[in-house]
GROMACS .gro file of C-alpha atoms in nm:
model
  402
    1UNK     CA    1  -1.983  -0.065  -0.667
    2UNK     CA    2  -2.330  -0.064  -0.509
    3UNK     CA    3  -2.517   0.265  -0.481
    4UNK     CA    4  -2.409   0.471  -0.183
    5UNK     CA    5  -2.653   0.622   0.062
    6UNK     CA    6  -2.508   0.912   0.259
    7UNK     CA    7  -2.845   1.064   0.345
    8UNK     CA    8  -2.883   1.266   0.666
    9UNK     CA    9  -3.050   0.965   0.832
   10UNK     CA   10  -2.755   0.740   0.749
   11UNK     CA   11  -2.498   0.997   0.861
   12UNK     CA   12  -2.675   1.059   1.191
   13UNK     CA   13  -2.680   0.687   1.267
   14UNK     CA   14  -2.311   0.669   1.182
   15UNK     CA   15  -2.224   0.956   1.417
   16UNK     CA   16  -2.439   0.822   1.699
   17UNK     CA   17  -2.331   0.460   1.685
   18UNK     CA   18  -2.001   0.428   1.502
   19UNK     CA   19  -1.788   0.742   1.493
   20UNK     CA   20  -1.493   0.702   1.741
   21UNK     CA   21  -1.511   1.041   1.913
   22UNK     CA   22  -1.307   0.925   2.212
   23UNK     CA   23  -1.024   0.809   1.987
   24UNK     CA   24  -1.023   1.145   1.808
   25UNK     CA   25  -1.013   1.324   2.144
   26UNK     CA   26  -0.718   1.117   2.268
   27UNK     CA   27  -0.528   1.175   1.944
   28UNK     CA   28  -0.574   1.553   1.946
   29UNK     CA   29  -0.544   1.602   2.322
   30UNK     CA   30  -0.240   1.380   2.403
   31UNK     CA   31  -0.377   1.323   2.757
   32UNK     CA   32  -0.686   1.171   2.920
   33UNK     CA   33  -0.793   1.498   3.089
   34UNK     CA   34  -0.885   1.787   2.855
   35UNK     CA   35  -0.601   2.030   2.773
   36UNK     CA   36  -0.564   2.336   2.553
   37UNK     CA   37  -0.472   2.103   2.267
   38UNK     CA   38  -0.841   2.010   2.256
   39UNK     CA   39  -1.034   2.290   2.426
   40UNK     CA   40  -0.868   2.561   2.214
   41UNK     CA   41  -0.888   2.355   1.896
   42UNK     CA   42  -1.098   2.472   1.601
   43UNK     CA   43  -1.355   2.241   1.445
   44UNK     CA   44  -1.537   2.341   1.126
   45UNK     CA   45  -1.858   2.179   1.004
   46UNK     CA   46  -1.991   2.142   0.650
   47UNK     CA   47  -2.369   2.113   0.649
   48UNK     CA   48  -2.601   2.011   0.363
   49UNK     CA   49  -2.638   2.296   0.117
   50UNK     CA   50  -2.268   2.389   0.153
   51UNK     CA   51  -2.324   2.576   0.479
   52UNK     CA   52  -1.986   2.612   0.649
   53UNK     CA   53  -1.954   2.675   1.023
   54UNK     CA   54  -1.610   2.770   1.153
   55UNK     CA   55  -1.457   2.844   1.494
   56UNK     CA   56  -1.639   2.577   1.694
   57UNK     CA   57  -1.464   2.443   2.003
   58UNK     CA   58  -1.543   2.191   2.275
   59UNK     CA   59  -1.429   2.092   2.623
   60UNK     CA   60  -1.475   1.716   2.593
   61UNK     CA   61  -1.531   1.436   2.345
   62UNK     CA   62  -1.890   1.414   2.467
   63UNK     CA   63  -1.950   1.781   2.383
   64UNK     CA   64  -1.807   1.726   2.035
   65UNK     CA   65  -2.029   1.422   1.979
   66UNK     CA   66  -2.338   1.607   2.099
   67UNK     CA   67  -2.280   1.896   1.859
   68UNK     CA   68  -2.194   1.668   1.566
   69UNK     CA   69  -2.515   1.472   1.621
   70UNK     CA   70  -2.708   1.797   1.657
   71UNK     CA   71  -2.571   1.952   1.335
   72UNK     CA   72  -2.533   1.623   1.145
   73UNK     CA   73  -2.264   1.759   0.907
   74UNK     CA   74  -2.166   1.594   0.581
   75UNK     CA   75  -1.809   1.622   0.713
   76UNK     CA   76  -1.606   1.815   0.966
   77UNK     CA   77  -1.253   1.945   0.971
   78UNK     CA   78  -0.983   1.997   1.232
   79UNK     CA   79  -0.789   2.321   1.258
   80UNK     CA   80  -0.523   2.471   1.483
   81UNK     CA   81  -0.497   2.527   1.856
   82UNK     CA   82  -0.561   2.898   1.919
   83UNK     CA   83  -0.458   3.134   2.195
   84UNK     CA   84  -0.825   3.146   2.302
   85UNK     CA   85  -1.117   2.910   2.261
   86UNK     CA   86  -1.239   2.950   1.903
   87UNK     CA   87  -1.601   2.984   2.014
   88UNK     CA   88  -1.491   3.304   2.197
   89UNK     CA   89  -1.336   3.455   1.884
   90UNK     CA   90  -1.602   3.726   1.843
   91UNK     CA   91  -1.535   3.869   2.189
   92UNK     CA   92  -1.155   3.858   2.160
   93UNK     CA   93  -0.958   4.182   2.144
   94UNK     CA   94  -0.778   4.251   1.814
   95UNK     CA   95  -0.455   4.053   1.788
   96UNK     CA   96  -0.539   3.826   2.082
   97UNK     CA   97  -0.687   3.541   1.877
   98UNK     CA   98  -0.400   3.373   1.693
   99UNK     CA   99  -0.308   3.014   1.598
  100UNK     CA  100  -0.036   2.873   1.823
  101UNK     CA  101  -0.003   2.504   1.743
  102UNK     CA  102  -0.104   2.270   1.466
  103UNK     CA  103  -0.005   1.927   1.345
  104UNK     CA  104   0.228   1.948   1.048
  105UNK     CA  105   0.013   1.810   0.768
  106UNK     CA  106   0.075   1.685   0.416
  107UNK     CA  107  -0.179   1.611   0.142
  108UNK     CA  108  -0.110   1.379  -0.151
  109UNK     CA  109  -0.386   1.387  -0.414
  110UNK     CA  110  -0.407   1.144  -0.705
  111UNK     CA  111  -0.515   1.416  -0.949
  112UNK     CA  112  -0.164   1.563  -0.930
  113UNK     CA  113  -0.042   1.240  -1.088
  114UNK     CA  114  -0.263   1.274  -1.398
  115UNK     CA  115   0.037   1.365  -1.618
  116UNK     CA  116   0.209   1.038  -1.523
  117UNK     CA  117  -0.073   0.782  -1.503
  118UNK     CA  118  -0.263   0.617  -1.788
  119UNK     CA  119  -0.511   0.389  -1.610
  120UNK     CA  120  -0.732   0.666  -1.465
  121UNK     CA  121  -0.768   1.044  -1.458
  122UNK     CA  122  -0.938   1.314  -1.252
  123UNK     CA  123  -1.127   1.184  -0.951
  124UNK     CA  124  -1.103   0.818  -1.059
  125UNK     CA  125  -0.863   0.584  -0.883
  126UNK     CA  126  -0.790   0.212  -0.898
  127UNK     CA  127  -0.557  -0.037  -0.736
  128UNK     CA  128  -0.305   0.016  -1.017
  129UNK     CA  129  -0.260   0.391  -0.977
  130UNK     CA  130  -0.282   0.365  -0.597
  131UNK     CA  131   0.078   0.243  -0.625
  132UNK     CA  132   0.176   0.610  -0.677
  133UNK     CA  133   0.024   0.694  -0.338
  134UNK     CA  134   0.187   0.390  -0.175
  135UNK     CA  135   0.524   0.506  -0.308
  136UNK     CA  136   0.461   0.854  -0.170
  137UNK     CA  137   0.392   0.707   0.173
  138UNK     CA  138   0.711   0.499   0.167
  139UNK     CA  139   0.933   0.787   0.058
  140UNK     CA  140   0.787   1.056   0.283
  141UNK     CA  141   0.762   0.833   0.590
  142UNK     CA  142   1.132   0.753   0.570
  143UNK     CA  143   1.237   1.107   0.474
  144UNK     CA  144   1.044   1.282   0.750
  145UNK     CA  145   1.163   1.044   1.020
  146UNK     CA  146   1.527   1.049   0.908
  147UNK     CA  147   1.566   1.415   0.805
  148UNK     CA  148   1.362   1.583   1.077
  149UNK     CA  149   1.350   1.322   1.353
  150UNK     CA  150   0.970   1.327   1.381
  151UNK     CA  151   0.820   1.006   1.517
  152UNK     CA  152   0.444   1.052   1.555
  153UNK     CA  153   0.315   1.020   1.200
  154UNK     CA  154  -0.049   0.932   1.126
  155UNK     CA  155  -0.140   0.845   0.766
  156UNK     CA  156  -0.511   0.874   0.680
  157UNK     CA  157  -0.678   0.767   0.353
  158UNK     CA  158  -0.891   1.055   0.225
  159UNK     CA  159  -1.186   0.833   0.130
  160UNK     CA  160  -1.145   0.867  -0.243
  161UNK     CA  161  -0.826   0.958  -0.426
  162UNK     CA  162  -0.554   1.060  -0.182
  163UNK     CA  163  -0.393   1.039   0.157
  164UNK     CA  164  -0.322   1.283   0.441
  165UNK     CA  165  -0.033   1.284   0.686
  166UNK     CA  166  -0.066   1.434   1.036
  167UNK     CA  167   0.256   1.480   1.237
  168UNK     CA  168   0.190   1.530   1.610
  169UNK     CA  169   0.541   1.569   1.754
  170UNK     CA  170   0.556   1.870   1.986
  171UNK     CA  171   0.832   2.027   1.779
  172UNK     CA  172   0.629   1.986   1.459
  173UNK     CA  173   0.315   2.131   1.614
  174UNK     CA  174   0.502   2.445   1.723
  175UNK     CA  175   0.647   2.526   1.379
  176UNK     CA  176   0.567   2.877   1.255
  177UNK     CA  177   0.417   2.935   0.911
  178UNK     CA  178   0.758   3.041   0.776
  179UNK     CA  179   0.919   2.727   0.915
  180UNK     CA  180   0.645   2.511   0.762
  181UNK     CA  181   0.690   2.683   0.428
  182UNK     CA  182   1.066   2.620   0.440
  183UNK     CA  183   1.019   2.256   0.539
  184UNK     CA  184   0.766   2.177   0.267
  185UNK     CA  185   0.983   2.364   0.016
  186UNK     CA  186   1.271   2.135   0.108
  187UNK     CA  187   1.048   1.829   0.068
  188UNK     CA  188   0.896   1.937  -0.266
  189UNK     CA  189   1.073   1.800  -0.573
  190UNK     CA  190   0.789   1.771  -0.825
  191UNK     CA  191   0.513   2.031  -0.827
  192UNK     CA  192   0.160   1.914  -0.893
  193UNK     CA  193  -0.084   2.057  -1.143
  194UNK     CA  194   0.039   2.272  -1.434
  195UNK     CA  195   0.388   2.309  -1.288
  196UNK     CA  196   0.451   1.935  -1.316
  197UNK     CA  197   0.595   1.975  -1.668
  198UNK     CA  198   0.893   2.174  -1.539
  199UNK     CA  199   1.234   2.009  -1.525
  200UNK     CA  200   1.374   1.929  -1.184
  201UNK     CA  201   1.630   2.154  -1.021
  202UNK     CA  202   1.753   1.938  -0.738
  203UNK     CA  203   2.127   1.900  -0.797
  204UNK     CA  204   2.422   2.087  -0.653
  205UNK     CA  205   2.711   2.223  -0.859
  206UNK     CA  206   2.878   1.883  -0.826
  207UNK     CA  207   2.577   1.731  -1.009
  208UNK     CA  208   2.521   1.492  -0.720
  209UNK     CA  209   2.183   1.448  -0.553
  210UNK     CA  210   2.141   1.550  -0.188
  211UNK     CA  211   2.165   1.234   0.028
  212UNK     CA  212   1.791   1.230   0.113
  213UNK     CA  213   1.698   1.236  -0.256
  214UNK     CA  214   1.954   0.965  -0.332
  215UNK     CA  215   1.779   0.752  -0.069
  216UNK     CA  216   1.446   0.830  -0.236
  217UNK     CA  217   1.580   0.728  -0.578
  218UNK     CA  218   1.693   0.396  -0.432
  219UNK     CA  219   1.337   0.335  -0.304
  220UNK     CA  220   1.166   0.457  -0.621
  221UNK     CA  221   1.396   0.274  -0.859
  222UNK     CA  222   1.264  -0.058  -0.730
  223UNK     CA  223   0.914   0.028  -0.848
  224UNK     CA  224   0.984   0.247  -1.153
  225UNK     CA  225   1.009  -0.044  -1.397
  226UNK     CA  226   0.696  -0.221  -1.275
  227UNK     CA  227   0.483   0.092  -1.231
  228UNK     CA  228   0.587   0.339  -1.501
  229UNK     CA  229   0.726   0.113  -1.772
  230UNK     CA  230   0.525  -0.208  -1.742
  231UNK     CA  231   0.192  -0.132  -1.577
  232UNK     CA  232   0.129   0.226  -1.692
  233UNK     CA  233   0.335   0.183  -2.016
  234UNK     CA  234   0.377   0.556  -1.991
  235UNK     CA  235   0.609   0.617  -2.287
  236UNK     CA  236   0.401   0.428  -2.544
  237UNK     CA  237   0.268   0.730  -2.735
  238UNK     CA  238   0.476   0.975  -2.939
  239UNK     CA  239   0.369   1.264  -2.716
  240UNK     CA  240   0.476   1.073  -2.405
  241UNK     CA  241   0.817   0.968  -2.532
  242UNK     CA  242   0.883   1.321  -2.660
  243UNK     CA  243   0.829   1.440  -2.300
  244UNK     CA  244   1.087   1.183  -2.193
  245UNK     CA  245   1.333   1.297  -2.459
  246UNK     CA  246   1.302   1.657  -2.339
  247UNK     CA  247   1.458   1.548  -2.009
  248UNK     CA  248   1.768   1.394  -2.171
  249UNK     CA  249   2.053   1.650  -2.189
  250UNK     CA  250   2.260   1.487  -2.468
  251UNK     CA  251   2.146   1.584  -2.824
  252UNK     CA  252   2.315   1.284  -2.985
  253UNK     CA  253   2.139   1.042  -2.752
  254UNK     CA  254   1.807   1.215  -2.815
  255UNK     CA  255   1.855   1.194  -3.191
  256UNK     CA  256   1.939   0.821  -3.182
  257UNK     CA  257   1.643   0.738  -2.960
  258UNK     CA  258   1.394   0.951  -3.156
  259UNK     CA  259   1.496   0.783  -3.483
  260UNK     CA  260   1.469   0.436  -3.332
  261UNK     CA  261   1.130   0.498  -3.172
  262UNK     CA  262   0.985   0.671  -3.478
  263UNK     CA  263   1.079   0.373  -3.693
  264UNK     CA  264   0.928   0.129  -3.440
  265UNK     CA  265   0.610   0.300  -3.307
  266UNK     CA  266   0.490  -0.015  -3.125
  267UNK     CA  267   0.800  -0.032  -2.909
  268UNK     CA  268   0.704  -0.074  -2.540
  269UNK     CA  269   0.804   0.162  -2.263
  270UNK     CA  270   1.029  -0.107  -2.114
  271UNK     CA  271   1.213  -0.145  -2.444
  272UNK     CA  272   1.249   0.231  -2.478
  273UNK     CA  273   1.405   0.254  -2.131
  274UNK     CA  274   1.646  -0.027  -2.224
  275UNK     CA  275   1.734   0.167  -2.539
  276UNK     CA  276   1.813   0.470  -2.324
  277UNK     CA  277   2.036   0.260  -2.097
  278UNK     CA  278   2.228   0.128  -2.400
  279UNK     CA  279   2.285   0.483  -2.521
  280UNK     CA  280   2.425   0.578  -2.179
  281UNK     CA  281   2.671   0.287  -2.193
  282UNK     CA  282   2.804   0.410  -2.527
  283UNK     CA  283   2.998   0.674  -2.336
  284UNK     CA  284   3.310   0.590  -2.139
  285UNK     CA  285   3.262   0.519  -1.771
  286UNK     CA  286   3.337   0.834  -1.571
  287UNK     CA  287   3.303   1.068  -1.869
  288UNK     CA  288   3.103   1.387  -1.827
  289UNK     CA  289   2.853   1.274  -2.092
  290UNK     CA  290   2.787   0.947  -1.913
  291UNK     CA  291   2.764   1.114  -1.570
  292UNK     CA  292   2.516   1.367  -1.706
  293UNK     CA  293   2.300   1.092  -1.858
  294UNK     CA  294   2.306   0.884  -1.539
  295UNK     CA  295   2.198   1.195  -1.348
  296UNK     CA  296   1.922   1.249  -1.604
  297UNK     CA  297   1.798   0.892  -1.552
  298UNK     CA  298   1.776   0.953  -1.177
  299UNK     CA  299   1.594   1.281  -1.235
  300UNK     CA  300   1.346   1.108  -1.465
  301UNK     CA  301   1.275   0.845  -1.198
  302UNK     CA  302   1.215   1.126  -0.947
  303UNK     CA  303   0.997   1.319  -1.189
  304UNK     CA  304   0.762   1.030  -1.259
  305UNK     CA  305   0.744   0.871  -0.913
  306UNK     CA  306   0.845   1.116  -0.637
  307UNK     CA  307   0.561   1.229  -0.405
  308UNK     CA  308   0.361   1.524  -0.540
  309UNK     CA  309   0.282   1.735  -0.235
  310UNK     CA  310   0.003   1.993  -0.222
  311UNK     CA  311   0.230   2.252  -0.061
  312UNK     CA  312  -0.046   2.501   0.030
  313UNK     CA  313  -0.201   2.252   0.273
  314UNK     CA  314   0.124   2.230   0.471
  315UNK     CA  315   0.233   2.594   0.486
  316UNK     CA  316  -0.020   2.749   0.724
  317UNK     CA  317  -0.115   2.666   1.081
  318UNK     CA  318  -0.472   2.783   1.027
  319UNK     CA  319  -0.538   2.543   0.740
  320UNK     CA  320  -0.829   2.307   0.804
  321UNK     CA  321  -0.812   1.939   0.711
  322UNK     CA  322  -1.084   1.676   0.709
  323UNK     CA  323  -1.099   1.476   1.032
  324UNK     CA  324  -1.016   1.104   1.024
  325UNK     CA  325  -1.318   0.870   1.009
  326UNK     CA  326  -1.536   1.118   0.821
  327UNK     CA  327  -1.738   0.977   0.532
  328UNK     CA  328  -1.650   1.078   0.178
  329UNK     CA  329  -1.982   1.190   0.024
  330UNK     CA  330  -1.903   1.058  -0.327
  331UNK     CA  331  -1.778   0.711  -0.234
  332UNK     CA  332  -1.936   0.657   0.106
  333UNK     CA  333  -1.599   0.529   0.227
  334UNK     CA  334  -1.456   0.607   0.568
  335UNK     CA  335  -1.139   0.817   0.590
  336UNK     CA  336  -0.940   0.552   0.772
  337UNK     CA  337  -0.588   0.553   0.922
  338UNK     CA  338  -0.336   0.346   0.728
  339UNK     CA  339  -0.035   0.150   0.853
  340UNK     CA  340   0.266   0.271   0.646
  341UNK     CA  341   0.441  -0.061   0.709
  342UNK     CA  342   0.159  -0.236   0.520
  343UNK     CA  343   0.085   0.027   0.258
  344UNK     CA  344   0.149  -0.219  -0.026
  345UNK     CA  345  -0.139  -0.433   0.104
  346UNK     CA  346  -0.381  -0.142   0.137
  347UNK     CA  347  -0.661  -0.142  -0.120
  348UNK     CA  348  -0.873   0.175  -0.129
  349UNK     CA  349  -1.154  -0.017  -0.296
  350UNK     CA  350  -1.173  -0.249   0.008
  351UNK     CA  351  -1.215   0.029   0.265
  352UNK     CA  352  -1.553  -0.008   0.440
  353UNK     CA  353  -1.840   0.216   0.338
  354UNK     CA  354  -2.087   0.371   0.578
  355UNK     CA  355  -2.366   0.148   0.443
  356UNK     CA  356  -2.155  -0.164   0.491
  357UNK     CA  357  -2.075  -0.067   0.850
  358UNK     CA  358  -2.438  -0.001   0.938
  359UNK     CA  359  -2.534  -0.340   0.796
  360UNK     CA  360  -2.263  -0.504   1.006
  361UNK     CA  361  -2.395  -0.320   1.310
  362UNK     CA  362  -2.749  -0.442   1.247
  363UNK     CA  363  -2.636  -0.806   1.219
  364UNK     CA  364  -2.436  -0.781   1.542
  365UNK     CA  365  -2.724  -0.735   1.785
  366UNK     CA  366  -2.495  -0.716   2.089
  367UNK     CA  367  -2.296  -0.421   1.956
  368UNK     CA  368  -2.369  -0.050   1.970
  369UNK     CA  369  -2.033   0.072   1.842
  370UNK     CA  370  -1.753   0.002   1.596
  371UNK     CA  371  -1.589  -0.284   1.789
  372UNK     CA  372  -1.779  -0.559   1.607
  373UNK     CA  373  -1.750  -0.403   1.261
  374UNK     CA  374  -1.480  -0.386   0.995
  375UNK     CA  375  -1.395  -0.037   1.124
  376UNK     CA  376  -1.221  -0.187   1.429
  377UNK     CA  377  -0.871  -0.245   1.282
  378UNK     CA  378  -0.859   0.117   1.167
  379UNK     CA  379  -0.970   0.256   1.504
  380UNK     CA  380  -0.706   0.032   1.661
  381UNK     CA  381  -0.439   0.206   1.448
  382UNK     CA  382  -0.561   0.543   1.574
  383UNK     CA  383  -0.572   0.425   1.937
  384UNK     CA  384  -0.219   0.287   1.924
  385UNK     CA  385  -0.101   0.617   1.778
  386UNK     CA  386  -0.280   0.816   2.051
  387UNK     CA  387  -0.133   0.593   2.322
  388UNK     CA  388   0.219   0.669   2.198
  389UNK     CA  389   0.144   1.042   2.219
  390UNK     CA  390   0.006   1.002   2.573
  391UNK     CA  391   0.307   0.800   2.681
  392UNK     CA  392   0.541   1.071   2.556
  393UNK     CA  393   0.353   1.333   2.760
  394UNK     CA  394   0.372   1.110   3.070
  395UNK     CA  395   0.747   1.067   3.025
  396UNK     CA  396   0.797   1.443   2.986
  397UNK     CA  397   0.601   1.511   3.304
  398UNK     CA  398   0.802   1.252   3.497
  399UNK     CA  399   1.122   1.414   3.369
  400UNK     CA  400   1.008   1.750   3.504
  401UNK     CA  401   0.913   1.595   3.839
  402UNK     CA  402   0.547   1.682   3.804
   0.00000   0.00000   0.00000
């Protein structure tokens, strides 16, 4: 990858000529004329030298652009809609300045998958391990729409190693912190970080999976062989297959598999999974031993491939999250919206960088904005999303006879 220039001069040019402020306004505001959803919205700016400015608010997209170009931040974040304009916070009486609305947000970060990926680690990411993120998008997009009935979901690539989800349905935006905590608790199956080594506890007394998780297993099972067994070859080492054996509840099966794999250390992950399946079939169909092992296989698929949600991001209305179309300072890539229907085709390494976009702008002498650059298809995704939100507001107003 070519060297990335995210100097103040480059960033200022990007904000002045390319950043789609109007699209951001439409998305956050849900209407053409300014409403509380925008005017009472918090924006926070990160300036060079790690200076952090909170509780900024604006009346229009033009005001926001003017201040962004004036401050020239390395990035900026979007927060909740408050009871008062955030810029008036210092003059507010105690208890009068409180968060009222906020998109329900989810954050999936590749580093939480370090225990289950072999191609990269830490901040690194490649097309191979991006499949984990693509799976997360598929599972969560279906689950959130089917379980909670939310429709207005915006997926945004973080610019480096993860993806954010913003849910703008009115009902989602009005959730309290306790309701958000309960919802994300329901959605969390595998904890990220140090807790990821814990066994799953997702089954009822009947040992059956809840229907939403059974749907997830059906989606994940299609990719488990290709991703975990073949591509990542995750159970190749002794340490890795011992972790797998810890999740098998039948001592006899564990003993047979450990002996076989110890005697054949070069056995591939695919072969080891086939060995496990053969052991399961040794027990009579319908027996408790076989049912328990089948359940364990499903739990293993969930453990290695189910979305790993950063729950803290989702629990609180006053949490700030990086705005779409910001530039990631390490990669220079734009934080672009992603079409969940085409997530398998999305390549994070092909996302335009700020330097690439400015070069495209310079070669297109008739253009002074993003419309003749490779940013256009991503802004189009945002604009289509904003239009759906605006149409819903129009329909609600018609229904009320306004």
